[in-house]
Amino acid sequence: MTGLWGVRPRWRTDVLGEFFCPGCGGDRNYRRQHGRRWLRLLGTPVLPLGGVVRSVQCTSCRGRHSTEVLDQLTSVRLSAMLRDAQYTVALAALAAGGTGSRSGREAACTVIKEAGFDDCGEAQVLAALAALSGHSSGEPLDVDVEGGGLAVELHAALEPLAPHLLVQGRERLLTLGAMVALADGRYLPQERAALGVVGRCLDLGTAQVDRLLEAATRAPH
């Protein structure tokens, strides 16, 4: 008899959290749930069918999605990671060229303020560099792949972010570092090396990095 029998899942909530809902197009709360399909008689589950399935349900639009949607960063998290990445790239480029140049310090502060650190001036930038590198003089500092607090910070800030950015976004971060490096003249070897680390952390190829750094030398400063 139609309407007597039906098959519907029975859900149980495992975790509550926040995610980027593809249905709403923004950050929303979610329920991560597991469930099993049941044969129902007059709406009452009487016989389990099939295995356990897992899904994520948006608490706003009630849309249900696969658990892979949780790999997508929320807008708030992505913004925070971008802000930290831009800050770290500017610090690394300044450290590699030395903090003795006023134009270099000003360029780094401009990039950092543009990232959202409105109250970050030269004193705060120099203090951050000293804390990360143990180096407070104006001399250039090597920022290589293996060692030093700044190299560690570059890997930590850029590598988790890179898969979530389009190539244009990754290229822009490298170009911002190039702007800081070029603020007081041509690239120093240490600056090229530091920007090479930035490029690798952002999953940009060597030829791509070279092209972007060359293009930055022709841009107005």
PDB file of C-alpha atoms in Angstrom:
ATOM      1  CA  MET A   1       0.000   0.000   0.000  1.00  0.00           C
ATOM      2  CA  THR A   2       1.518   3.326  -1.086  1.00  0.00           C
ATOM      3  CA  GLY A   3       2.699   5.443   1.839  1.00  0.00           C
ATOM      4  CA  LEU A   4       2.913   2.548   4.288  1.00  0.00           C
ATOM      5  CA  TRP A   5       6.510   1.657   3.492  1.00  0.00           C
ATOM      6  CA  GLY A   6       9.535   3.817   2.794  1.00  0.00           C
ATOM      7  CA  VAL A   7      13.304   3.958   3.086  1.00  0.00           C
ATOM      8  CA  ARG A   8      14.973   6.848   4.882  1.00  0.00           C
ATOM      9  CA  PRO A   9      18.246   7.260   6.781  1.00  0.00           C
ATOM     10  CA  ARG A  10      18.414   7.688  10.512  1.00  0.00           C
ATOM     11  CA  TRP A  11      21.104  10.230  11.482  1.00  0.00           C
ATOM     12  CA  ARG A  12      23.160  10.715  14.638  1.00  0.00           C
ATOM     13  CA  THR A  13      25.362  13.771  15.188  1.00  0.00           C
ATOM     14  CA  ASP A  14      29.071  13.212  15.889  1.00  0.00           C
ATOM     15  CA  VAL A  15      30.542  16.723  15.754  1.00  0.00           C
ATOM     16  CA  LEU A  16      29.330  20.321  15.579  1.00  0.00           C
ATOM     17  CA  GLY A  17      31.441  22.995  13.945  1.00  0.00           C
ATOM     18  CA  GLU A  18      31.773  25.765  11.388  1.00  0.00           C
ATOM     19  CA  PHE A  19      32.426  25.271   7.678  1.00  0.00           C
ATOM     20  CA  PHE A  20      32.099  26.953   4.300  1.00  0.00           C
ATOM     21  CA  CYS A  21      28.711  25.795   3.021  1.00  0.00           C
ATOM     22  CA  PRO A  22      28.692  25.354  -0.767  1.00  0.00           C
ATOM     23  CA  GLY A  23      24.904  25.694  -0.727  1.00  0.00           C
ATOM     24  CA  CYS A  24      24.819  28.990   1.166  1.00  0.00           C
ATOM     25  CA  GLY A  25      28.089  30.282  -0.279  1.00  0.00           C
ATOM     26  CA  GLY A  26      29.387  31.392   3.114  1.00  0.00           C
ATOM     27  CA  ASP A  27      30.502  30.320   6.574  1.00  0.00           C
ATOM     28  CA  ARG A  28      27.843  28.387   8.467  1.00  0.00           C
ATOM     29  CA  ASN A  29      27.492  25.954  11.347  1.00  0.00           C
ATOM     30  CA  TYR A  30      27.359  22.256  10.538  1.00  0.00           C
ATOM     31  CA  ARG A  31      26.527  18.862  11.997  1.00  0.00           C
ATOM     32  CA  ARG A  32      28.822  16.013  11.004  1.00  0.00           C
ATOM     33  CA  GLN A  33      26.618  12.939  11.184  1.00  0.00           C
ATOM     34  CA  HIS A  34      26.620   9.226  10.564  1.00  0.00           C
ATOM     35  CA  GLY A  35      23.550   7.274   9.648  1.00  0.00           C
ATOM     36  CA  ARG A  36      22.051   4.070   8.316  1.00  0.00           C
ATOM     37  CA  ARG A  37      19.228   3.578   5.855  1.00  0.00           C
ATOM     38  CA  TRP A  38      16.146   2.002   7.417  1.00  0.00           C
ATOM     39  CA  LEU A  39      13.082   0.409   6.007  1.00  0.00           C
ATOM     40  CA  ARG A  40      10.187   2.247   7.639  1.00  0.00           C
ATOM     41  CA  LEU A  41       6.604   1.306   8.232  1.00  0.00           C
ATOM     42  CA  LEU A  42       4.340   4.323   8.716  1.00  0.00           C
ATOM     43  CA  GLY A  43       7.473   6.358   9.440  1.00  0.00           C
ATOM     44  CA  THR A  44       8.779   3.974  12.095  1.00  0.00           C
ATOM     45  CA  PRO A  45      12.168   2.315  11.383  1.00  0.00           C
ATOM     46  CA  VAL A  46      11.752  -1.460  11.381  1.00  0.00           C
ATOM     47  CA  LEU A  47      14.730  -2.889   9.450  1.00  0.00           C
ATOM     48  CA  PRO A  48      18.261  -1.511   8.923  1.00  0.00           C
ATOM     49  CA  LEU A  49      19.522  -1.524   5.329  1.00  0.00           C
ATOM     50  CA  GLY A  50      23.095  -1.147   4.060  1.00  0.00           C
ATOM     51  CA  GLY A  51      26.133   0.185   5.839  1.00  0.00           C
ATOM     52  CA  VAL A  52      26.815   3.330   7.792  1.00  0.00           C
ATOM     53  CA  VAL A  53      27.159   6.533   5.753  1.00  0.00           C
ATOM     54  CA  ARG A  54      28.601   9.873   6.846  1.00  0.00           C
ATOM     55  CA  SER A  55      27.690  13.370   5.790  1.00  0.00           C
ATOM     56  CA  VAL A  56      27.768  17.017   6.791  1.00  0.00           C
ATOM     57  CA  GLN A  57      24.552  18.995   7.165  1.00  0.00           C
ATOM     58  CA  CYS A  58      24.367  22.775   7.141  1.00  0.00           C
ATOM     59  CA  THR A  59      22.245  24.004  10.037  1.00  0.00           C
ATOM     60  CA  SER A  60      21.049  26.991   7.957  1.00  0.00           C
ATOM     61  CA  CYS A  61      20.014  25.646   4.553  1.00  0.00           C
ATOM     62  CA  ARG A  62      19.727  21.996   5.754  1.00  0.00           C
ATOM     63  CA  GLY A  63      21.718  20.924   2.715  1.00  0.00           C
ATOM     64  CA  ARG A  64      23.625  17.675   3.089  1.00  0.00           C
ATOM     65  CA  HIS A  65      27.151  17.249   1.702  1.00  0.00           C
ATOM     66  CA  SER A  66      29.987  14.744   1.702  1.00  0.00           C
ATOM     67  CA  THR A  67      32.562  15.099   4.483  1.00  0.00           C
ATOM     68  CA  GLU A  68      35.098  16.388   1.921  1.00  0.00           C
ATOM     69  CA  VAL A  69      33.524  19.839   2.214  1.00  0.00           C
ATOM     70  CA  LEU A  70      35.272  20.193   5.583  1.00  0.00           C
ATOM     71  CA  ASP A  71      38.600  20.399   3.708  1.00  0.00           C
ATOM     72  CA  GLN A  72      37.523  23.797   2.381  1.00  0.00           C
ATOM     73  CA  LEU A  73      38.685  26.672   4.583  1.00  0.00           C
ATOM     74  CA  THR A  74      36.079  28.965   6.064  1.00  0.00           C
ATOM     75  CA  SER A  75      36.201  32.555   4.821  1.00  0.00           C
ATOM     76  CA  VAL A  76      37.359  33.721   8.249  1.00  0.00           C
ATOM     77  CA  ARG A  77      40.165  31.164   8.388  1.00  0.00           C
ATOM     78  CA  LEU A  78      41.288  31.879   4.840  1.00  0.00           C
ATOM     79  CA  SER A  79      41.421  35.620   5.547  1.00  0.00           C
ATOM     80  CA  ALA A  80      43.495  35.053   8.678  1.00  0.00           C
ATOM     81  CA  MET A  81      45.934  32.768   6.848  1.00  0.00           C
ATOM     82  CA  LEU A  82      46.317  35.271   4.006  1.00  0.00           C
ATOM     83  CA  ARG A  83      47.003  38.045   6.487  1.00  0.00           C
ATOM     84  CA  ASP A  84      49.673  36.010   8.279  1.00  0.00           C
ATOM     85  CA  ALA A  85      51.249  34.923   4.983  1.00  0.00           C
ATOM     86  CA  GLN A  86      51.593  38.482   3.698  1.00  0.00           C
ATOM     87  CA  TYR A  87      53.086  39.572   7.018  1.00  0.00           C
ATOM     88  CA  THR A  88      55.642  36.757   7.015  1.00  0.00           C
ATOM     89  CA  VAL A  89      56.675  37.293   3.380  1.00  0.00           C
ATOM     90  CA  ALA A  90      57.298  40.995   4.073  1.00  0.00           C
ATOM     91  CA  LEU A  91      59.379  40.180   7.161  1.00  0.00           C
ATOM     92  CA  ALA A  92      61.462  37.625   5.276  1.00  0.00           C
ATOM     93  CA  ALA A  93      62.149  39.957   2.350  1.00  0.00           C
ATOM     94  CA  LEU A  94      63.150  42.767   4.697  1.00  0.00           C
ATOM     95  CA  ALA A  95      65.395  40.527   6.762  1.00  0.00           C
ATOM     96  CA  ALA A  96      67.128  39.175   3.657  1.00  0.00           C
ATOM     97  CA  GLY A  97      67.927  42.682   2.431  1.00  0.00           C
ATOM     98  CA  GLY A  98      68.819  44.120   5.800  1.00  0.00           C
ATOM     99  CA  THR A  99      66.835  46.538   7.913  1.00  0.00           C
ATOM    100  CA  GLY A 100      69.281  49.442   7.518  1.00  0.00           C
ATOM    101  CA  SER A 101      67.447  50.943   4.545  1.00  0.00           C
ATOM    102  CA  ARG A 102      64.604  53.307   5.386  1.00  0.00           C
ATOM    103  CA  SER A 103      62.896  52.620   2.060  1.00  0.00           C
ATOM    104  CA  GLY A 104      63.043  48.873   2.721  1.00  0.00           C
ATOM    105  CA  ARG A 105      61.526  49.283   6.170  1.00  0.00           C
ATOM    106  CA  GLU A 106      58.784  51.541   4.815  1.00  0.00           C
ATOM    107  CA  ALA A 107      57.950  49.097   2.014  1.00  0.00           C
ATOM    108  CA  ALA A 108      57.693  46.211   4.475  1.00  0.00           C
ATOM    109  CA  CYS A 109      55.429  48.255   6.763  1.00  0.00           C
ATOM    110  CA  THR A 110      53.206  49.181   3.806  1.00  0.00           C
ATOM    111  CA  VAL A 111      52.757  45.528   2.804  1.00  0.00           C
ATOM    112  CA  ILE A 112      52.105  44.503   6.417  1.00  0.00           C
ATOM    113  CA  LYS A 113      49.552  47.258   6.989  1.00  0.00           C
ATOM    114  CA  GLU A 114      47.828  46.358   3.725  1.00  0.00           C
ATOM    115  CA  ALA A 115      47.465  42.830   5.101  1.00  0.00           C
ATOM    116  CA  GLY A 116      45.416  44.194   7.988  1.00  0.00           C
ATOM    117  CA  PHE A 117      47.984  44.993  10.675  1.00  0.00           C
ATOM    118  CA  ASP A 118      47.086  48.673  10.800  1.00  0.00           C
ATOM    119  CA  ASP A 119      49.009  49.437  13.989  1.00  0.00           C
ATOM    120  CA  CYS A 120      52.242  47.725  12.917  1.00  0.00           C
ATOM    121  CA  GLY A 121      55.002  50.318  12.495  1.00  0.00           C
ATOM    122  CA  GLU A 122      58.770  50.095  12.062  1.00  0.00           C
ATOM    123  CA  ALA A 123      59.397  49.463  15.757  1.00  0.00           C
ATOM    124  CA  GLN A 124      57.041  46.484  15.807  1.00  0.00           C
ATOM    125  CA  VAL A 125      58.510  45.086  12.574  1.00  0.00           C
ATOM    126  CA  LEU A 126      62.070  45.305  13.875  1.00  0.00           C
ATOM    127  CA  ALA A 127      61.058  43.723  17.181  1.00  0.00           C
ATOM    128  CA  ALA A 128      59.351  40.853  15.346  1.00  0.00           C
ATOM    129  CA  LEU A 129      62.457  40.267  13.225  1.00  0.00           C
ATOM    130  CA  ALA A 130      64.691  40.254  16.278  1.00  0.00           C
ATOM    131  CA  ALA A 131      62.410  37.744  18.003  1.00  0.00           C
ATOM    132  CA  LEU A 132      62.275  35.410  15.012  1.00  0.00           C
ATOM    133  CA  SER A 133      65.894  35.604  13.905  1.00  0.00           C
ATOM    134  CA  GLY A 134      67.824  36.668  16.975  1.00  0.00           C
ATOM    135  CA  HIS A 135      69.304  39.317  14.697  1.00  0.00           C
ATOM    136  CA  SER A 136      68.724  42.982  15.462  1.00  0.00           C
ATOM    137  CA  SER A 137      71.353  44.758  13.328  1.00  0.00           C
ATOM    138  CA  GLY A 138      70.695  46.268   9.907  1.00  0.00           C
ATOM    139  CA  GLU A 139      72.807  43.710   8.052  1.00  0.00           C
ATOM    140  CA  PRO A 140      71.215  41.283   5.563  1.00  0.00           C
ATOM    141  CA  LEU A 141      70.185  37.916   6.980  1.00  0.00           C
ATOM    142  CA  ASP A 142      70.227  34.605   5.136  1.00  0.00           C
ATOM    143  CA  VAL A 143      66.735  33.090   4.937  1.00  0.00           C
ATOM    144  CA  ASP A 144      67.352  29.621   3.561  1.00  0.00           C
ATOM    145  CA  VAL A 145      65.260  26.497   3.238  1.00  0.00           C
ATOM    146  CA  GLU A 146      66.714  24.697   6.209  1.00  0.00           C
ATOM    147  CA  GLY A 147      67.427  27.016   9.081  1.00  0.00           C
ATOM    148  CA  GLY A 148      66.324  29.949  11.136  1.00  0.00           C
ATOM    149  CA  GLY A 149      63.083  31.120  12.625  1.00  0.00           C
ATOM    150  CA  LEU A 150      62.063  33.056   9.515  1.00  0.00           C
ATOM    151  CA  ALA A 151      62.477  30.052   7.232  1.00  0.00           C
ATOM    152  CA  VAL A 152      60.350  27.986   9.617  1.00  0.00           C
ATOM    153  CA  GLU A 153      57.724  30.743   9.680  1.00  0.00           C
ATOM    154  CA  LEU A 154      57.622  30.877   5.867  1.00  0.00           C
ATOM    155  CA  HIS A 155      56.974  27.145   5.616  1.00  0.00           C
ATOM    156  CA  ALA A 156      54.360  27.279   8.387  1.00  0.00           C
ATOM    157  CA  ALA A 157      52.518  30.296   6.948  1.00  0.00           C
ATOM    158  CA  LEU A 158      52.625  29.498   3.230  1.00  0.00           C
ATOM    159  CA  GLU A 159      52.534  25.744   2.682  1.00  0.00           C
ATOM    160  CA  PRO A 160      49.116  25.096   4.316  1.00  0.00           C
ATOM    161  CA  LEU A 161      47.682  28.090   2.448  1.00  0.00           C
ATOM    162  CA  ALA A 162      48.997  27.342  -1.054  1.00  0.00           C
ATOM    163  CA  PRO A 163      46.469  24.584  -1.973  1.00  0.00           C
ATOM    164  CA  HIS A 164      43.598  26.973  -1.260  1.00  0.00           C
ATOM    165  CA  LEU A 165      44.803  29.824  -3.489  1.00  0.00           C
ATOM    166  CA  LEU A 166      44.514  30.246  -7.228  1.00  0.00           C
ATOM    167  CA  VAL A 167      47.823  30.770  -8.991  1.00  0.00           C
ATOM    168  CA  GLN A 168      47.161  34.522  -9.180  1.00  0.00           C
ATOM    169  CA  GLY A 169      46.929  34.716  -5.393  1.00  0.00           C
ATOM    170  CA  ARG A 170      50.158  32.789  -4.895  1.00  0.00           C
ATOM    171  CA  GLU A 171      51.937  34.942  -7.466  1.00  0.00           C
ATOM    172  CA  ARG A 172      50.743  38.103  -5.733  1.00  0.00           C
ATOM    173  CA  LEU A 173      52.271  37.057  -2.420  1.00  0.00           C
ATOM    174  CA  LEU A 174      55.630  36.496  -4.100  1.00  0.00           C
ATOM    175  CA  THR A 175      55.370  39.840  -5.913  1.00  0.00           C
ATOM    176  CA  LEU A 176      54.708  41.639  -2.620  1.00  0.00           C
ATOM    177  CA  GLY A 177      57.938  40.175  -1.265  1.00  0.00           C
ATOM    178  CA  ALA A 178      59.735  41.320  -4.405  1.00  0.00           C
ATOM    179  CA  MET A 179      58.428  44.863  -3.888  1.00  0.00           C
ATOM    180  CA  VAL A 180      59.985  44.942  -0.419  1.00  0.00           C
ATOM    181  CA  ALA A 181      63.278  43.552  -1.710  1.00  0.00           C
ATOM    182  CA  LEU A 182      63.453  46.092  -4.554  1.00  0.00           C
ATOM    183  CA  ALA A 183      62.522  49.104  -2.434  1.00  0.00           C
ATOM    184  CA  ASP A 184      66.196  49.946  -1.836  1.00  0.00           C
ATOM    185  CA  GLY A 185      67.631  48.834  -5.179  1.00  0.00           C
ATOM    186  CA  ARG A 186      68.450  45.646  -7.049  1.00  0.00           C
ATOM    187  CA  TYR A 187      67.982  42.198  -5.569  1.00  0.00           C
ATOM    188  CA  LEU A 188      70.754  41.013  -3.287  1.00  0.00           C
ATOM    189  CA  PRO A 189      71.695  37.317  -3.512  1.00  0.00           C
ATOM    190  CA  GLN A 190      70.141  36.781  -0.074  1.00  0.00           C
ATOM    191  CA  GLU A 191      66.897  38.404  -1.241  1.00  0.00           C
ATOM    192  CA  ARG A 192      66.713  36.189  -4.339  1.00  0.00           C
ATOM    193  CA  ALA A 193      67.315  33.161  -2.144  1.00  0.00           C
ATOM    194  CA  ALA A 194      64.603  34.180   0.339  1.00  0.00           C
ATOM    195  CA  LEU A 195      62.107  34.844  -2.447  1.00  0.00           C
ATOM    196  CA  GLY A 196      62.993  31.476  -3.916  1.00  0.00           C
ATOM    197  CA  VAL A 197      61.960  29.884  -0.608  1.00  0.00           C
ATOM    198  CA  VAL A 198      58.695  31.846  -0.758  1.00  0.00           C
ATOM    199  CA  GLY A 199      58.074  30.553  -4.272  1.00  0.00           C
ATOM    200  CA  ARG A 200      58.702  26.939  -3.323  1.00  0.00           C
ATOM    201  CA  CYS A 201      56.457  27.201  -0.278  1.00  0.00           C
ATOM    202  CA  LEU A 202      53.732  28.545  -2.571  1.00  0.00           C
ATOM    203  CA  ASP A 203      54.234  25.697  -5.037  1.00  0.00           C
ATOM    204  CA  LEU A 204      55.499  27.995  -7.800  1.00  0.00           C
ATOM    205  CA  GLY A 205      58.019  26.560 -10.250  1.00  0.00           C
ATOM    206  CA  THR A 206      61.542  27.961 -10.604  1.00  0.00           C
ATOM    207  CA  ALA A 207      60.862  29.417 -14.054  1.00  0.00           C
ATOM    208  CA  GLN A 208      57.651  30.976 -12.774  1.00  0.00           C
ATOM    209  CA  VAL A 209      59.487  32.545  -9.818  1.00  0.00           C
ATOM    210  CA  ASP A 210      62.228  33.918 -12.084  1.00  0.00           C
ATOM    211  CA  ARG A 211      59.624  35.422 -14.431  1.00  0.00           C
ATOM    212  CA  LEU A 212      57.743  37.110 -11.589  1.00  0.00           C
ATOM    213  CA  LEU A 213      60.895  38.501  -9.975  1.00  0.00           C
ATOM    214  CA  GLU A 214      62.070  39.890 -13.310  1.00  0.00           C
ATOM    215  CA  ALA A 215      58.655  41.448 -13.960  1.00  0.00           C
ATOM    216  CA  ALA A 216      58.754  43.108 -10.542  1.00  0.00           C
ATOM    217  CA  THR A 217      61.975  44.944 -11.491  1.00  0.00           C
ATOM    218  CA  ARG A 218      60.110  46.659 -14.347  1.00  0.00           C
ATOM    219  CA  ALA A 219      57.103  47.668 -12.256  1.00  0.00           C
ATOM    220  CA  PRO A 220      56.916  51.243 -10.898  1.00  0.00           C
ATOM    221  CA  HIS A 221      57.948  51.500  -7.242  1.00  0.00           C
TER     222      HIS A 221
END
